[in-house]
PDB file of C-alpha atoms in Angstrom:
ATOM      1  CA  MET A 195       0.000   0.000   0.000  1.00 37.00           C
ATOM      2  CA  SER A 196       1.338   3.399  -0.921  1.00 40.00           C
ATOM      3  CA  ASN A 197      -0.971   5.256   1.453  1.00 40.00           C
ATOM      4  CA  GLN A 198      -3.201   4.042   4.221  1.00 42.00           C
ATOM      5  CA  VAL A 199      -5.390   6.170   6.433  1.00 42.00           C
ATOM      6  CA  VAL A 200      -7.830   4.789   8.943  1.00 44.00           C
ATOM      7  CA  THR A 201     -10.409   7.075  10.518  1.00 44.00           C
ATOM      8  CA  PHE A 202     -11.830   5.778  13.780  1.00 44.00           C
ATOM      9  CA  GLY A 203     -15.180   7.451  14.325  1.00 46.00           C
ATOM     10  CA  CYS A 204     -17.797   6.649  16.934  1.00 47.00           C
ATOM     11  CA  ARG A 205     -21.458   6.906  15.905  1.00 45.00           C
ATOM     12  CA  LEU A 206     -20.777   7.846  12.297  1.00 46.00           C
ATOM     13  CA  ASN A 207     -23.926   7.671  10.231  1.00 50.00           C
ATOM     14  CA  ILE A 208     -23.913   6.780   6.544  1.00 51.00           C
ATOM     15  CA  SER A 209     -23.819  10.371   5.286  1.00 53.00           C
ATOM     16  CA  GLU A 210     -20.931  11.258   7.628  1.00 52.00           C
ATOM     17  CA  SER A 211     -18.954   8.224   6.445  1.00 54.00           C
ATOM     18  CA  GLU A 212     -19.536   9.181   2.811  1.00 59.00           C
ATOM     19  CA  ILE A 213     -18.358  12.750   3.478  1.00 57.00           C
ATOM     20  CA  ILE A 214     -15.140  11.444   5.054  1.00 54.00           C
ATOM     21  CA  LYS A 215     -14.568   9.088   2.117  1.00 57.00           C
ATOM     22  CA  GLU A 216     -15.082  11.934  -0.357  1.00 61.00           C
ATOM     23  CA  GLN A 217     -12.634  14.181   1.495  1.00 56.00           C
ATOM     24  CA  LEU A 218      -9.986  11.444   1.607  1.00 54.00           C
ATOM     25  CA  SER A 219     -10.463  10.723  -2.086  1.00 60.00           C
ATOM     26  CA  GLU A 220     -10.086  14.395  -3.001  1.00 57.00           C
ATOM     27  CA  SER A 221      -6.873  14.585  -0.970  1.00 52.00           C
ATOM     28  CA  GLY A 222      -5.181  12.209  -3.430  1.00 54.00           C
ATOM     29  CA  LEU A 223      -4.748   9.259  -1.077  1.00 50.00           C
ATOM     30  CA  LYS A 224      -4.868   5.974  -2.948  1.00 51.00           C
ATOM     31  CA  ASP A 225      -5.628   3.478  -0.199  1.00 50.00           C
ATOM     32  CA  TYR A 226      -7.788   4.178   2.800  1.00 51.00           C
ATOM     33  CA  VAL A 227     -10.600   2.823   4.896  1.00 52.00           C
ATOM     34  CA  VAL A 228     -13.196   4.619   7.010  1.00 51.00           C
ATOM     35  CA  PHE A 229     -13.763   2.546  10.112  1.00 50.00           C
ATOM     36  CA  ASN A 230     -16.721   3.100  12.420  1.00 49.00           C
ATOM     37  CA  SER A 231     -15.628   1.537  15.722  1.00 45.00           C
ATOM     38  CA  CYS A 232     -19.183   1.439  17.080  1.00 49.00           C
ATOM     39  CA  SER A 233     -20.579  -0.718  14.297  1.00 46.00           C
ATOM     40  CA  VAL A 234     -18.058  -3.589  14.186  1.00 49.00           C
ATOM     41  CA  THR A 235     -16.895  -6.227  16.609  1.00 59.00           C
ATOM     42  CA  LYS A 236     -13.746  -5.956  18.699  1.00 64.00           C
ATOM     43  CA  GLU A 237     -12.356  -8.891  16.719  1.00 69.00           C
ATOM     44  CA  ALA A 238     -12.753  -6.948  13.472  1.00 62.00           C
ATOM     45  CA  GLU A 239     -11.018  -3.959  15.038  1.00 60.00           C
ATOM     46  CA  ARG A 240      -8.166  -6.168  16.260  1.00 68.00           C
ATOM     47  CA  LYS A 241      -7.673  -7.709  12.802  1.00 65.00           C
ATOM     48  CA  LEU A 242      -7.677  -4.304  11.145  1.00 60.00           C
ATOM     49  CA  ARG A 243      -5.040  -2.980  13.539  1.00 64.00           C
ATOM     50  CA  GLN A 244      -2.910  -6.091  12.986  1.00 66.00           C
ATOM     51  CA  SER A 245      -3.155  -5.597   9.240  1.00 62.00           C
ATOM     52  CA  MET A 246      -2.070  -1.971   9.546  1.00 57.00           C
ATOM     53  CA  ARG A 247       0.994  -2.875  11.599  1.00 58.00           C
ATOM     54  CA  LYS A 248       1.935  -5.769   9.331  1.00 58.00           C
ATOM     55  CA  ASN A 249       1.596  -3.845   6.089  1.00 50.00           C
ATOM     56  CA  ARG A 250       3.303  -0.671   7.086  1.00 60.00           C
ATOM     57  CA  LYS A 251       4.840   1.318   9.897  1.00 75.00           C
ATOM     58  CA  LEU A 252       2.894   4.538   9.514  1.00 83.00           C
ATOM     59  CA  TYR A 253       5.246   6.629  11.673  1.00 87.00           C
ATOM     60  CA  PRO A 254       8.750   5.276  11.065  1.00 88.00           C
ATOM     61  CA  ASP A 255      11.255   7.167  13.221  1.00 88.00           C
ATOM     62  CA  LYS A 256       8.827  10.025  13.828  1.00 95.00           C
ATOM     63  CA  LYS A 257       9.581  11.959  17.011  1.00 97.00           C
ATOM     64  CA  ILE A 258       6.498  12.464  19.153  1.00 98.00           C
ATOM     65  CA  ILE A 259       5.631  13.929  22.562  1.00 98.00           C
ATOM     66  CA  VAL A 260       2.347  12.958  24.212  1.00 98.00           C
ATOM     67  CA  THR A 261       1.680  14.879  27.421  1.00 98.00           C
ATOM     68  CA  GLY A 262      -0.600  13.318  30.002  1.00 96.00           C
ATOM     69  CA  SER A 263       0.278   9.848  28.728  1.00 96.00           C
ATOM     70  CA  SER A 264       0.701   7.818  31.903  1.00 95.00           C
ATOM     71  CA  THR A 265      -2.908   6.576  31.825  1.00 93.00           C
ATOM     72  CA  GLY A 266      -6.069   6.614  29.726  1.00 92.00           C
ATOM     73  CA  ILE A 267      -6.372   8.056  26.228  1.00 93.00           C
ATOM     74  CA  GLY A 268      -2.932   9.643  26.374  1.00 95.00           C
ATOM     75  CA  MET A 269      -1.197   6.389  27.282  1.00 95.00           C
ATOM     76  CA  LEU A 270      -3.003   4.383  24.597  1.00 94.00           C
ATOM     77  CA  THR A 271      -2.229   7.052  22.010  1.00 95.00           C
ATOM     78  CA  ALA A 272       1.466   7.074  22.894  1.00 96.00           C
ATOM     79  CA  ILE A 273       1.649   3.272  22.849  1.00 95.00           C
ATOM     80  CA  GLU A 274      -0.025   3.176  19.430  1.00 93.00           C
ATOM     81  CA  TYR A 275       2.563   5.637  18.107  1.00 95.00           C
ATOM     82  CA  LEU A 276       5.287   3.299  19.394  1.00 94.00           C
ATOM     83  CA  ARG A 277       3.690   0.342  17.652  1.00 92.00           C
ATOM     84  CA  LEU A 278       3.593   2.311  14.424  1.00 92.00           C
ATOM     85  CA  GLY A 279       7.330   2.949  14.514  1.00 93.00           C
ATOM     86  CA  ALA A 280       7.692   6.286  16.294  1.00 96.00           C
ATOM     87  CA  LYS A 281      10.072   7.423  19.017  1.00 97.00           C
ATOM     88  CA  VAL A 282       7.896   8.664  21.880  1.00 98.00           C
ATOM     89  CA  ILE A 283       8.026  10.728  25.059  1.00 98.00           C
ATOM     90  CA  PHE A 284       5.590   9.603  27.762  1.00 98.00           C
ATOM     91  CA  HIS A 285       4.632  12.150  30.395  1.00 97.00           C
ATOM     92  CA  GLY A 286       2.875  12.038  33.728  1.00 96.00           C
ATOM     93  CA  ASN A 287       3.048  13.217  37.296  1.00 94.00           C
ATOM     94  CA  LYS A 288       1.181  11.189  39.919  1.00 87.00           C
ATOM     95  CA  SER A 289       0.243   8.129  37.854  1.00 87.00           C
ATOM     96  CA  LEU A 290       3.558   6.818  36.524  1.00 90.00           C
ATOM     97  CA  ASN A 291       4.001   3.803  38.815  1.00 85.00           C
ATOM     98  CA  ASN A 292       2.758   1.049  36.484  1.00 87.00           C
ATOM     99  CA  LEU A 293       3.650   2.556  33.135  1.00 93.00           C
ATOM    100  CA  ASN A 294       6.962   0.745  32.669  1.00 90.00           C
ATOM    101  CA  ASN A 295       5.230  -2.619  33.007  1.00 91.00           C
ATOM    102  CA  LYS A 296       2.974  -1.759  30.081  1.00 92.00           C
ATOM    103  CA  LEU A 297       5.912  -0.990  27.798  1.00 95.00           C
ATOM    104  CA  ASN A 298       7.845  -4.253  28.149  1.00 92.00           C
ATOM    105  CA  GLU A 299       7.251  -5.216  24.506  1.00 91.00           C
ATOM    106  CA  PHE A 300       9.139  -2.152  23.253  1.00 93.00           C
ATOM    107  CA  ASP A 301      12.845  -1.357  22.965  1.00 92.00           C
ATOM    108  CA  ASN A 302      13.518   1.220  25.682  1.00 90.00           C
ATOM    109  CA  SER A 303      15.680   3.205  23.270  1.00 94.00           C
ATOM    110  CA  CYS A 304      12.441   4.115  21.450  1.00 95.00           C
ATOM    111  CA  TYR A 305      10.803   5.876  24.347  1.00 97.00           C
ATOM    112  CA  LYS A 306      11.423   7.872  27.501  1.00 97.00           C
ATOM    113  CA  ILE A 307       9.165   8.484  30.502  1.00 97.00           C
ATOM    114  CA  LEU A 308       9.386  11.950  32.039  1.00 97.00           C
ATOM    115  CA  LYS A 309       7.754  13.171  35.227  1.00 96.00           C
ATOM    116  CA  SER A 310       6.648  16.775  35.359  1.00 97.00           C
ATOM    117  CA  ASP A 311       3.994  18.634  37.337  1.00 96.00           C
ATOM    118  CA  PHE A 312       2.157  20.823  34.840  1.00 96.00           C
ATOM    119  CA  THR A 313       0.205  22.620  37.559  1.00 94.00           C
ATOM    120  CA  ASP A 314       3.519  24.461  37.867  1.00 94.00           C
ATOM    121  CA  VAL A 315       3.901  26.114  34.461  1.00 91.00           C
ATOM    122  CA  GLY A 316       7.585  26.661  35.152  1.00 93.00           C
ATOM    123  CA  GLN A 317       8.168  22.916  34.783  1.00 97.00           C
ATOM    124  CA  VAL A 318       6.762  22.796  31.248  1.00 97.00           C
ATOM    125  CA  GLU A 319       9.781  24.453  29.629  1.00 96.00           C
ATOM    126  CA  ASP A 320      12.181  22.066  31.392  1.00 97.00           C
ATOM    127  CA  PHE A 321      10.051  19.082  30.348  1.00 98.00           C
ATOM    128  CA  MET A 322      10.119  20.189  26.712  1.00 98.00           C
ATOM    129  CA  LYS A 323      13.891  20.717  26.811  1.00 97.00           C
ATOM    130  CA  GLN A 324      14.452  17.206  28.188  1.00 98.00           C
ATOM    131  CA  SER A 325      12.086  15.779  25.577  1.00 98.00           C
ATOM    132  CA  LEU A 326      13.778  17.507  22.655  1.00 97.00           C
ATOM    133  CA  ASP A 327      17.222  16.489  23.918  1.00 97.00           C
ATOM    134  CA  PHE A 328      16.150  12.828  23.943  1.00 97.00           C
ATOM    135  CA  LEU A 329      14.282  12.890  20.632  1.00 97.00           C
ATOM    136  CA  GLN A 330      16.801  15.117  18.858  1.00 96.00           C
ATOM    137  CA  GLY A 331      13.960  16.812  17.045  1.00 96.00           C
ATOM    138  CA  LEU A 332      10.172  16.810  17.013  1.00 97.00           C
ATOM    139  CA  ASP A 333       7.481  15.926  14.491  1.00 97.00           C
ATOM    140  CA  ILE A 334       4.296  15.818  16.572  1.00 97.00           C
ATOM    141  CA  LEU A 335       3.295  17.366  19.894  1.00 97.00           C
ATOM    142  CA  VAL A 336       0.106  15.987  21.455  1.00 97.00           C
ATOM    143  CA  ASN A 337      -1.152  18.293  24.216  1.00 97.00           C
ATOM    144  CA  ASN A 338      -3.274  15.837  26.179  1.00 96.00           C
ATOM    145  CA  ALA A 339      -2.377  16.659  29.795  1.00 94.00           C
ATOM    146  CA  GLY A 340      -5.319  17.798  31.876  1.00 90.00           C
ATOM    147  CA  THR A 341      -8.066  16.863  34.294  1.00 88.00           C
ATOM    148  CA  MET A 342     -10.896  18.465  36.229  1.00 86.00           C
ATOM    149  CA  VAL A 343      -8.766  18.503  39.397  1.00 91.00           C
ATOM    150  CA  GLY A 344     -12.088  18.645  41.248  1.00 86.00           C
ATOM    151  CA  ARG A 345     -15.581  20.146  41.169  1.00 92.00           C
ATOM    152  CA  TYR A 346     -15.603  23.691  42.504  1.00 89.00           C
ATOM    153  CA  HIS A 347     -18.645  25.942  42.511  1.00 94.00           C
ATOM    154  CA  LEU A 348     -18.169  29.651  41.898  1.00 93.00           C
ATOM    155  CA  GLU A 349     -18.935  30.584  45.491  1.00 93.00           C
ATOM    156  CA  GLU A 350     -16.293  28.272  46.915  1.00 94.00           C
ATOM    157  CA  ILE A 351     -13.369  28.088  44.468  1.00 93.00           C
ATOM    158  CA  SER A 352     -10.148  29.723  45.638  1.00 95.00           C
ATOM    159  CA  LYS A 353      -7.780  31.738  43.476  1.00 95.00           C
ATOM    160  CA  SER A 354      -5.056  29.129  43.921  1.00 94.00           C
ATOM    161  CA  LYS A 355      -7.331  26.277  42.818  1.00 95.00           C
ATOM    162  CA  PHE A 356      -8.483  28.286  39.795  1.00 94.00           C
ATOM    163  CA  GLU A 357      -4.834  28.864  38.847  1.00 95.00           C
ATOM    164  CA  GLU A 358      -4.052  25.169  39.287  1.00 94.00           C
ATOM    165  CA  ILE A 359      -6.854  24.165  36.917  1.00 94.00           C
ATOM    166  CA  PHE A 360      -5.822  26.711  34.279  1.00 95.00           C
ATOM    167  CA  ASN A 361      -2.116  25.948  34.612  1.00 95.00           C
ATOM    168  CA  LEU A 362      -2.690  22.234  34.023  1.00 95.00           C
ATOM    169  CA  ASN A 363      -5.340  22.365  31.323  1.00 94.00           C
ATOM    170  CA  ALA A 364      -4.613  25.576  29.443  1.00 96.00           C
ATOM    171  CA  LYS A 365      -1.242  27.189  30.122  1.00 96.00           C
ATOM    172  CA  SER A 366       0.725  23.933  29.877  1.00 97.00           C
ATOM    173  CA  ALA A 367      -0.513  23.292  26.325  1.00 97.00           C
ATOM    174  CA  TYR A 368       0.152  26.872  25.277  1.00 97.00           C
ATOM    175  CA  PHE A 369       3.710  26.989  26.558  1.00 97.00           C
ATOM    176  CA  ALA A 370       4.538  23.446  25.406  1.00 97.00           C
ATOM    177  CA  SER A 371       3.480  24.592  21.935  1.00 97.00           C
ATOM    178  CA  LYS A 372       5.655  27.687  22.304  1.00 96.00           C
ATOM    179  CA  SER A 373       8.659  25.497  23.158  1.00 96.00           C
ATOM    180  CA  ALA A 374       7.970  23.267  20.155  1.00 96.00           C
ATOM    181  CA  LEU A 375       7.737  26.206  17.780  1.00 95.00           C
ATOM    182  CA  ASP A 376      11.472  26.886  17.600  1.00 92.00           C
ATOM    183  CA  GLN A 377      12.079  23.324  16.445  1.00 94.00           C
ATOM    184  CA  PHE A 378       9.223  23.439  13.943  1.00 95.00           C
ATOM    185  CA  LYS A 379      10.534  26.688  12.470  1.00 94.00           C
ATOM    186  CA  LYS A 380      14.022  25.221  12.033  1.00 93.00           C
ATOM    187  CA  GLN A 381      12.732  22.246  10.069  1.00 92.00           C
ATOM    188  CA  ASN A 382       9.803  24.125   8.444  1.00 92.00           C
ATOM    189  CA  TYR A 383       7.218  21.563   9.485  1.00 92.00           C
ATOM    190  CA  GLY A 384       5.517  20.139  12.549  1.00 94.00           C
ATOM    191  CA  CYS A 385       2.181  19.092  13.964  1.00 95.00           C
ATOM    192  CA  ILE A 386       0.388  20.106  17.175  1.00 96.00           C
ATOM    193  CA  ILE A 387      -2.617  18.078  18.344  1.00 95.00           C
ATOM    194  CA  ASN A 388      -4.658  19.603  21.160  1.00 96.00           C
ATOM    195  CA  VAL A 389      -7.076  17.438  23.129  1.00 94.00           C
ATOM    196  CA  SER A 390     -10.164  19.267  24.359  1.00 92.00           C
ATOM    197  CA  THR A 391     -13.543  18.068  25.677  1.00 88.00           C
ATOM    198  CA  ILE A 392     -17.239  18.426  24.943  1.00 88.00           C
ATOM    199  CA  SER A 393     -17.472  20.584  28.074  1.00 85.00           C
ATOM    200  CA  ALA A 394     -15.586  23.269  26.169  1.00 81.00           C
ATOM    201  CA  SER A 395     -18.695  23.875  24.087  1.00 81.00           C
ATOM    202  CA  THR A 396     -21.467  22.813  26.485  1.00 87.00           C
ATOM    203  CA  GLY A 397     -20.095  24.427  29.631  1.00 86.00           C
ATOM    204  CA  GLY A 398     -20.182  21.140  31.524  1.00 85.00           C
ATOM    205  CA  SER A 399     -22.208  20.426  34.638  1.00 86.00           C
ATOM    206  CA  ALA A 400     -22.341  22.209  37.987  1.00 89.00           C
ATOM    207  CA  GLY A 401     -18.945  22.634  39.590  1.00 85.00           C
ATOM    208  CA  SER A 402     -16.971  22.343  36.354  1.00 88.00           C
ATOM    209  CA  SER A 403     -17.020  25.971  35.172  1.00 92.00           C
ATOM    210  CA  ALA A 404     -13.279  26.533  35.645  1.00 92.00           C
ATOM    211  CA  TYR A 405     -12.422  23.233  33.945  1.00 94.00           C
ATOM    212  CA  SER A 406     -14.804  23.895  31.046  1.00 93.00           C
ATOM    213  CA  ALA A 407     -13.376  27.384  30.591  1.00 93.00           C
ATOM    214  CA  SER A 408      -9.816  26.041  30.561  1.00 94.00           C
ATOM    215  CA  LYS A 409     -10.744  23.586  27.823  1.00 94.00           C
ATOM    216  CA  SER A 410     -12.533  26.321  25.875  1.00 94.00           C
ATOM    217  CA  PHE A 411      -9.151  28.040  25.899  1.00 94.00           C
ATOM    218  CA  ILE A 412      -7.669  24.943  24.248  1.00 95.00           C
ATOM    219  CA  SER A 413     -10.345  24.922  21.556  1.00 93.00           C
ATOM    220  CA  GLY A 414      -9.769  28.621  20.939  1.00 94.00           C
ATOM    221  CA  ILE A 415      -5.981  28.515  20.618  1.00 94.00           C
ATOM    222  CA  THR A 416      -6.238  25.490  18.339  1.00 94.00           C
ATOM    223  CA  ARG A 417      -8.118  27.608  15.811  1.00 93.00           C
ATOM    224  CA  SER A 418      -5.955  30.682  16.346  1.00 94.00           C
ATOM    225  CA  LEU A 419      -2.615  28.893  16.141  1.00 94.00           C
ATOM    226  CA  ALA A 420      -3.690  26.964  13.046  1.00 92.00           C
ATOM    227  CA  SER A 421      -3.647  30.313  11.259  1.00 92.00           C
ATOM    228  CA  GLU A 422      -0.693  31.853  13.072  1.00 93.00           C
ATOM    229  CA  LEU A 423       1.619  28.886  12.602  1.00 91.00           C
ATOM    230  CA  ALA A 424       0.513  27.931   9.098  1.00 88.00           C
ATOM    231  CA  PRO A 425       3.770  29.217   7.546  1.00 83.00           C
ATOM    232  CA  TYR A 426       5.702  26.581   9.471  1.00 74.00           C
TER     233      TYR A 426
END
């Protein structure tokens, strides 16, 4: 296969699938499949993933940072990048204890695990420097780090807790992107993937106003930086 793109989409209806197929076709890709993960069995998904890995390493020697990758979506994303041939930085703070055990199948020269507390924005720059030193470059930055921290109603939230939520969810992504920019400008290419949440558009439920606002920030800078950084 000269090109292979798989789109994993939950609850895609027929018209949405056809739109995706049309867009992929117009892009010039020769081989692709649109895969709706909610309408097939886990066995079918497993076979498709095996076929992808057997036929081609989609990210050979790509250099990738995934923040917030010690558990959950971030961890699975980073592991998938490893399986597809990339060199990957894993990041976490309080949830790193069992991560090494989940990476036994991989050559440890292909990845590095870094601990950094992103509620302290000052640590972000140091984390990025360590990451770039290990990778010796950068192709993709995935800004995934973030959590609610807790539910805090307007009448009770403290200034320090508000800052903690915004530092972790908003400022860390912004300043990680800033650190990546120098490298992207040198090589004249790069990719930033920002992970937001539905609460960014719905406002979330009671007690999540600060979290929802911090993720709205992520959605906003994603659109703004797409234009600002387009030359690189």
